[in-house]
Short mmCIF file of C-alpha atoms in Angstrom, two decimals:
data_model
loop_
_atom_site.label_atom_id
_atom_site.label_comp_id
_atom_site.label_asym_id
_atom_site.label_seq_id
_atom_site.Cartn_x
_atom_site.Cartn_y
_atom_site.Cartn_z
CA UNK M 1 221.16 -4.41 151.72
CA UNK M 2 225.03 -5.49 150.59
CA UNK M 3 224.23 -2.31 148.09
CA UNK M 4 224.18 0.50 151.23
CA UNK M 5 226.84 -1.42 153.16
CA UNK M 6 228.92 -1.05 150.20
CA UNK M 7 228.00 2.42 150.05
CA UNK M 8 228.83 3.17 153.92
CA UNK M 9 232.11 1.36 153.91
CA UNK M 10 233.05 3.71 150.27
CA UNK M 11 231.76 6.65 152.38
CA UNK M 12 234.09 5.73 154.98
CA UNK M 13 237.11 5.19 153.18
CA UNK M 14 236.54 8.85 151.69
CA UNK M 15 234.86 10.96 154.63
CA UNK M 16 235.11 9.07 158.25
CA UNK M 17 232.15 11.37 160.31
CA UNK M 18 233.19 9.16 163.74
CA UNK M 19 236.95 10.21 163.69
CA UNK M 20 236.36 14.04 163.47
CA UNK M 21 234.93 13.62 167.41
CA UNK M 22 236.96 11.16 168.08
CA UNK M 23 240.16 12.97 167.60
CA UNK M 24 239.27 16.59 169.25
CA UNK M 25 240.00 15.23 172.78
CA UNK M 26 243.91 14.80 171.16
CA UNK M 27 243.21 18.73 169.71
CA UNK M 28 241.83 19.96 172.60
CA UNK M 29 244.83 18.99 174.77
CA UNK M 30 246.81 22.24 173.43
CA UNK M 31 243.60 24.48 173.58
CA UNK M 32 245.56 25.77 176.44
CA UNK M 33 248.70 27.08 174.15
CA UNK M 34 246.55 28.57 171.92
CA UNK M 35 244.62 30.85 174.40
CA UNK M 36 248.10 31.59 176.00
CA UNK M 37 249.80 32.78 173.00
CA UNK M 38 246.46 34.50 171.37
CA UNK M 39 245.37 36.26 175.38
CA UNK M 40 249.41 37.88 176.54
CA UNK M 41 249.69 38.82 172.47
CA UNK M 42 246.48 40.65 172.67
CA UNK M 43 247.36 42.25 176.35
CA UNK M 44 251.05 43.45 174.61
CA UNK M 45 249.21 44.33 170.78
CA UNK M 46 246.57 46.86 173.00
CA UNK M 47 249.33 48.14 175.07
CA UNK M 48 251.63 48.97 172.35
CA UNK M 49 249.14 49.88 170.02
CA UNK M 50 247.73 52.40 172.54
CA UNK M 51 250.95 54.05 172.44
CA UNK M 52 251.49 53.87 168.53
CA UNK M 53 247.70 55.80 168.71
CA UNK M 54 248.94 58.47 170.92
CA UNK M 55 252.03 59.24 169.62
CA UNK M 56 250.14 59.61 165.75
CA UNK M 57 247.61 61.82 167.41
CA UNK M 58 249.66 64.18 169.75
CA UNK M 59 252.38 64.27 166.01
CA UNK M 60 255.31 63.98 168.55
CA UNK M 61 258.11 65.02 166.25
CA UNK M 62 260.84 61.94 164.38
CA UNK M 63 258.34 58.98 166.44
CA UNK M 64 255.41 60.18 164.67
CA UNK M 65 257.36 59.26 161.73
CA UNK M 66 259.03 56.01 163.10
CA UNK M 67 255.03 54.58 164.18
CA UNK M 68 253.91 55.36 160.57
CA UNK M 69 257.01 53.36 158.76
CA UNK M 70 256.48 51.27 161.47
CA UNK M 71 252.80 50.55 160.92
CA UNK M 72 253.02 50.56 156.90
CA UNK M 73 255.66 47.56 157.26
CA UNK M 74 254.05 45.29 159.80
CA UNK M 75 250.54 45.93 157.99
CA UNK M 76 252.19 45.40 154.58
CA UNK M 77 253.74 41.95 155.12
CA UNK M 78 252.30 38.73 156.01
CA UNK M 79 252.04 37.46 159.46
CA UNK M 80 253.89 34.15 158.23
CA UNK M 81 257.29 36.18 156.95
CA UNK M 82 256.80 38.16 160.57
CA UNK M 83 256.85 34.99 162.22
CA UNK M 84 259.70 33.27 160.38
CA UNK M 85 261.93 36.53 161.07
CA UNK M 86 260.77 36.64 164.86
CA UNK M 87 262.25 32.92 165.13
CA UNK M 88 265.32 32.69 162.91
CA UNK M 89 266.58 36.64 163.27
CA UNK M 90 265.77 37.78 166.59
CA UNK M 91 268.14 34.59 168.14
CA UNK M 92 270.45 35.80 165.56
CA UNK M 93 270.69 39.75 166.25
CA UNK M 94 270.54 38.76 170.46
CA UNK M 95 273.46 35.97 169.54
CA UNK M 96 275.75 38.44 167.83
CA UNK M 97 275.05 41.20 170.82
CA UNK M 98 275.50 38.60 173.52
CA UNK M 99 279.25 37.47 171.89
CA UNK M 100 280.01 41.54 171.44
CA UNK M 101 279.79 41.80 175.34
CA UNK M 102 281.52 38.49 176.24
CA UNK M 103 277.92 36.47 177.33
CA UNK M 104 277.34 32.86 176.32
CA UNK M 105 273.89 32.59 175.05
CA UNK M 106 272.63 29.30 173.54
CA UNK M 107 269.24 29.58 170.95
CA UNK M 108 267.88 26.98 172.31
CA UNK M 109 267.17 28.31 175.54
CA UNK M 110 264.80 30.57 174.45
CA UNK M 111 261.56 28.79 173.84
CA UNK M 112 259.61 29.04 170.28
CA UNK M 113 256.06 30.20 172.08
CA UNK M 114 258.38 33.62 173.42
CA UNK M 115 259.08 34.76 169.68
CA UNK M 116 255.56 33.89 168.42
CA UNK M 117 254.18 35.81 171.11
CA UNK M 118 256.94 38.71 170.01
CA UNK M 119 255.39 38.34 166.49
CA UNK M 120 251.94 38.05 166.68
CA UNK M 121 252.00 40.79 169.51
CA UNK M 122 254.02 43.36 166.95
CA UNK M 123 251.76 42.39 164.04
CA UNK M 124 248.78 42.46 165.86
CA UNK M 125 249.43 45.93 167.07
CA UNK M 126 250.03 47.53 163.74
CA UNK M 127 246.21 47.17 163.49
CA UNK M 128 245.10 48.09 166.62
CA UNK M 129 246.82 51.39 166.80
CA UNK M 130 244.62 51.96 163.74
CA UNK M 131 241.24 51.17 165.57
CA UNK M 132 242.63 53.55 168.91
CA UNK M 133 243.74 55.95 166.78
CA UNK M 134 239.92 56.06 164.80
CA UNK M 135 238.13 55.56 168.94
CA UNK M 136 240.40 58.64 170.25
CA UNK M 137 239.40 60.63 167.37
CA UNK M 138 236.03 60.42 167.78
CA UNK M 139 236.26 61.20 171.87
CA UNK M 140 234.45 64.79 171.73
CA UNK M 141 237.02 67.65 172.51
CA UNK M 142 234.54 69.39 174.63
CA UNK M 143 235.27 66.92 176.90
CA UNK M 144 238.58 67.12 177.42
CA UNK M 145 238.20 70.95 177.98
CA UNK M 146 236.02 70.64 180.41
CA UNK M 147 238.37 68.64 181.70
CA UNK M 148 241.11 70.97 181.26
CA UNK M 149 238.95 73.82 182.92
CA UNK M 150 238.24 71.18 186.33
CA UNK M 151 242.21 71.68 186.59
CA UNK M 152 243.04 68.00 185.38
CA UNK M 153 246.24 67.75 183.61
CA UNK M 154 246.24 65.69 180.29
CA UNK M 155 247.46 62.20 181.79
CA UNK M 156 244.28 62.87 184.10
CA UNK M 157 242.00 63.30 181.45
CA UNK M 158 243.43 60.24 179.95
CA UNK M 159 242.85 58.02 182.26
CA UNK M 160 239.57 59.62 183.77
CA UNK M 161 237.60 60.44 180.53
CA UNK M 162 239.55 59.78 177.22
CA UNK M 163 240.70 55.86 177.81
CA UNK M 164 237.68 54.55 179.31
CA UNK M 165 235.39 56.16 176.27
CA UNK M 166 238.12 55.23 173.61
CA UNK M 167 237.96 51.10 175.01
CA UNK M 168 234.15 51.31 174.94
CA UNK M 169 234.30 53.02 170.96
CA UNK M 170 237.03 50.45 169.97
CA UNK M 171 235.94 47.25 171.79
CA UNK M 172 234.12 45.63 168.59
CA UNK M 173 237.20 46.54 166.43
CA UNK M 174 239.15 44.49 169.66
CA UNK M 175 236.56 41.74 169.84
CA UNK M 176 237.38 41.29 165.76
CA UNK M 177 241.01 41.42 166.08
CA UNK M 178 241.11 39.27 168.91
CA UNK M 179 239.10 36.44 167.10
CA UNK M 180 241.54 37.13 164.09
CA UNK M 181 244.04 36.44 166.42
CA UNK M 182 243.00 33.42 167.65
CA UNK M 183 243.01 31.73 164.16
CA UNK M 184 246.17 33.49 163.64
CA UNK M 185 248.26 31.46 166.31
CA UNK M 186 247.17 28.25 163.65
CA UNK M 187 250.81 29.69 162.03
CA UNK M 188 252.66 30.03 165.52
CA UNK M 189 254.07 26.27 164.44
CA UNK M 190 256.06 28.09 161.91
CA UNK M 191 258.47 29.00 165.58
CA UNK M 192 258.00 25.50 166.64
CA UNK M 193 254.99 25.95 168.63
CA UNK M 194 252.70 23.10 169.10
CA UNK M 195 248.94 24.66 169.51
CA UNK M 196 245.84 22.87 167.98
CA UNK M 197 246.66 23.38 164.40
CA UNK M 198 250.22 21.45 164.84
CA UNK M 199 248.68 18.71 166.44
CA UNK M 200 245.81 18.52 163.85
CA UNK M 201 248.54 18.36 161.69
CA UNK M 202 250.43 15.40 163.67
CA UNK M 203 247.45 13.51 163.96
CA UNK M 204 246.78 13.77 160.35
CA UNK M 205 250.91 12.46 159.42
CA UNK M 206 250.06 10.18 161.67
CA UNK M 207 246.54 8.93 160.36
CA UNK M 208 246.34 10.02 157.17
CA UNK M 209 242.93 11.38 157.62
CA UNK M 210 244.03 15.28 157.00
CA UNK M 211 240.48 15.91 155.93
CA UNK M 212 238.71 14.65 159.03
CA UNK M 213 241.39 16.58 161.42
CA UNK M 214 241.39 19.72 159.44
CA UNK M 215 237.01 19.23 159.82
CA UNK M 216 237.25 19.22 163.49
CA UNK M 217 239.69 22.07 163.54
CA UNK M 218 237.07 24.28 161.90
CA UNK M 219 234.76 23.01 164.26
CA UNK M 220 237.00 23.87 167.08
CA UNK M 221 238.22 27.33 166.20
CA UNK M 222 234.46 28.34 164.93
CA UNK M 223 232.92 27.49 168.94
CA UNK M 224 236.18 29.70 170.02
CA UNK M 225 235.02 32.65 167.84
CA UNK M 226 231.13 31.94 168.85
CA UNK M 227 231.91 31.98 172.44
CA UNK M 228 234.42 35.09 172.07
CA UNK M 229 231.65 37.09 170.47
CA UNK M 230 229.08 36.14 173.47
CA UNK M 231 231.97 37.62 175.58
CA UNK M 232 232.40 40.77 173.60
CA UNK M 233 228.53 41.75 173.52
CA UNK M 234 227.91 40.84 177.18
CA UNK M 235 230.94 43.43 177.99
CA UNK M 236 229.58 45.67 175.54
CA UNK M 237 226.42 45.68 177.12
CA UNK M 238 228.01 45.93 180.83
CA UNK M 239 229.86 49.29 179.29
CA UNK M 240 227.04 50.79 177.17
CA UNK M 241 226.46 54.46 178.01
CA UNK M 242 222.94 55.25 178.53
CA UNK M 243 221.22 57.73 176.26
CA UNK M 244 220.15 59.53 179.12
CA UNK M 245 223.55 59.92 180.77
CA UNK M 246 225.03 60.62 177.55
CA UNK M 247 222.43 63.72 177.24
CA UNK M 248 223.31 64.93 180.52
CA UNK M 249 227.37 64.71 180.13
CA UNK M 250 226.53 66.89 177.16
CA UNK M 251 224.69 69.40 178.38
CA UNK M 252 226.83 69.85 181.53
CA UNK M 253 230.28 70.59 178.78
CA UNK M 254 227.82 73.02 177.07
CA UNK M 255 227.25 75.31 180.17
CA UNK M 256 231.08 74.68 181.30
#
């Protein structure tokens, strides 16, 4: 019997199960930053990345070649080095423009979580214009004809016809980045930002149980990425075109 309490109390000292629940509640407290930094970085990455898709596809002359450079960059360096420009150059470059036209303008005023956002947003978008441009793409050109021949203009085909079939194409490609997101604001403390990964990592300076915290962390972020895919295929589902409406659409652009 003193044999397996010996064991227990060695297990302890290497692997304390208890203290990985014990500590979430702690974790959880900043679940809160992390869906605010990971939901308006999405909502900016699909806006701008939209636009990155367009202007590729429609070869709009010099910004055609601006997106690309821009894209190969942001998809060619790590989201870490993004982040660590975002917060030391950005207060820099707005410093020196700020004492050109006679403002004061102090750092510090600018909170950490506004140039994470800025970087995760920019990184994040690199990718999605990828995914929009590959959904647009594959948005039959029949359509927009028939379109064209109902007397829409292209801006009404775009938000009529094009957009809405694009979103439904690219929304697992968005569910994926979104998750990858999510685990991607785990580096946002690299601006100062305290989300659940920073305060695993206080609690763990604090405790010295780094393996226990960085357990219940992967627990955390892998019931985030279970409950974001439940949300995906439930809107996928609400936004599925039927076959048979599908086989109508297409028989109506044939006879237009």
């Amino acid at each position: 019997m003193s044999g397996l309490k010996t064991t227990i109390i060695l297990m302890r000292k290497l692997f304390d199960f208890e203290q990985v629940f014990k500590q979430m509640p702690e974790i959880l407290k900043y679940l809160p930053v992390t869906l605010q930094l990971s939901v308006i970085s999405m909502f900016i990455a699909v806006v701008l990345g939209l636009a990155l898709a367009l202007i590729n596809i429609k070869k709009i002359p010099v910004l055609k070649q601006i997106t690309q450079i821009y894209i190969s960059i942001v998809r060619g360096t790590p989201i870490i080095v993004q982040l660590y420009i975002a917060y030391f150059g950005i207060p820099m470059i707005t410093k020196y423009i700020c004492f050109k036209n006679g403002i004061e303008y102090q750092p510090s005023e600018t909170s950490g979580m506004v140039y994470a956002i800025i970087a995760l947003s920019i990184n994040e978008s690199a990718y999605i214009a990828e995914t929009f441009r590959g959904a647009l793409l594959s948005v039959g050109t029949g359509q927009i004809e028939a379109a064209s021949a109902l007397g829409m203009t292209y801006f009404q085909s775009l938000r009529r016809i094009i957009l809405p079939e694009t979103l439904t194409i690219a929304l697992p490609n968005l569910g994926n980045s979104f998750i990858g997101l999510i685990k991607g604001t785990s580096l946002a403390f690299t601006c100062a930002v305290v989300e659940i990964a920073a305060q695993g990592k206080i609690i763990g300076g604090r405790t010295y149980r780094y393996f226990e915290v960085y357990v219940s962390l992967a627990i955390i972020y892998w019931i985030l990425t279970v409950v974001v895919e439940q949300i995906i295929k439930l809107i996928e589902k609400k936004t599925r075109i039927p076959e048979q409406v599908e086989m109508v659409k297409t028989d109506v652009i044939k006879e237009i």
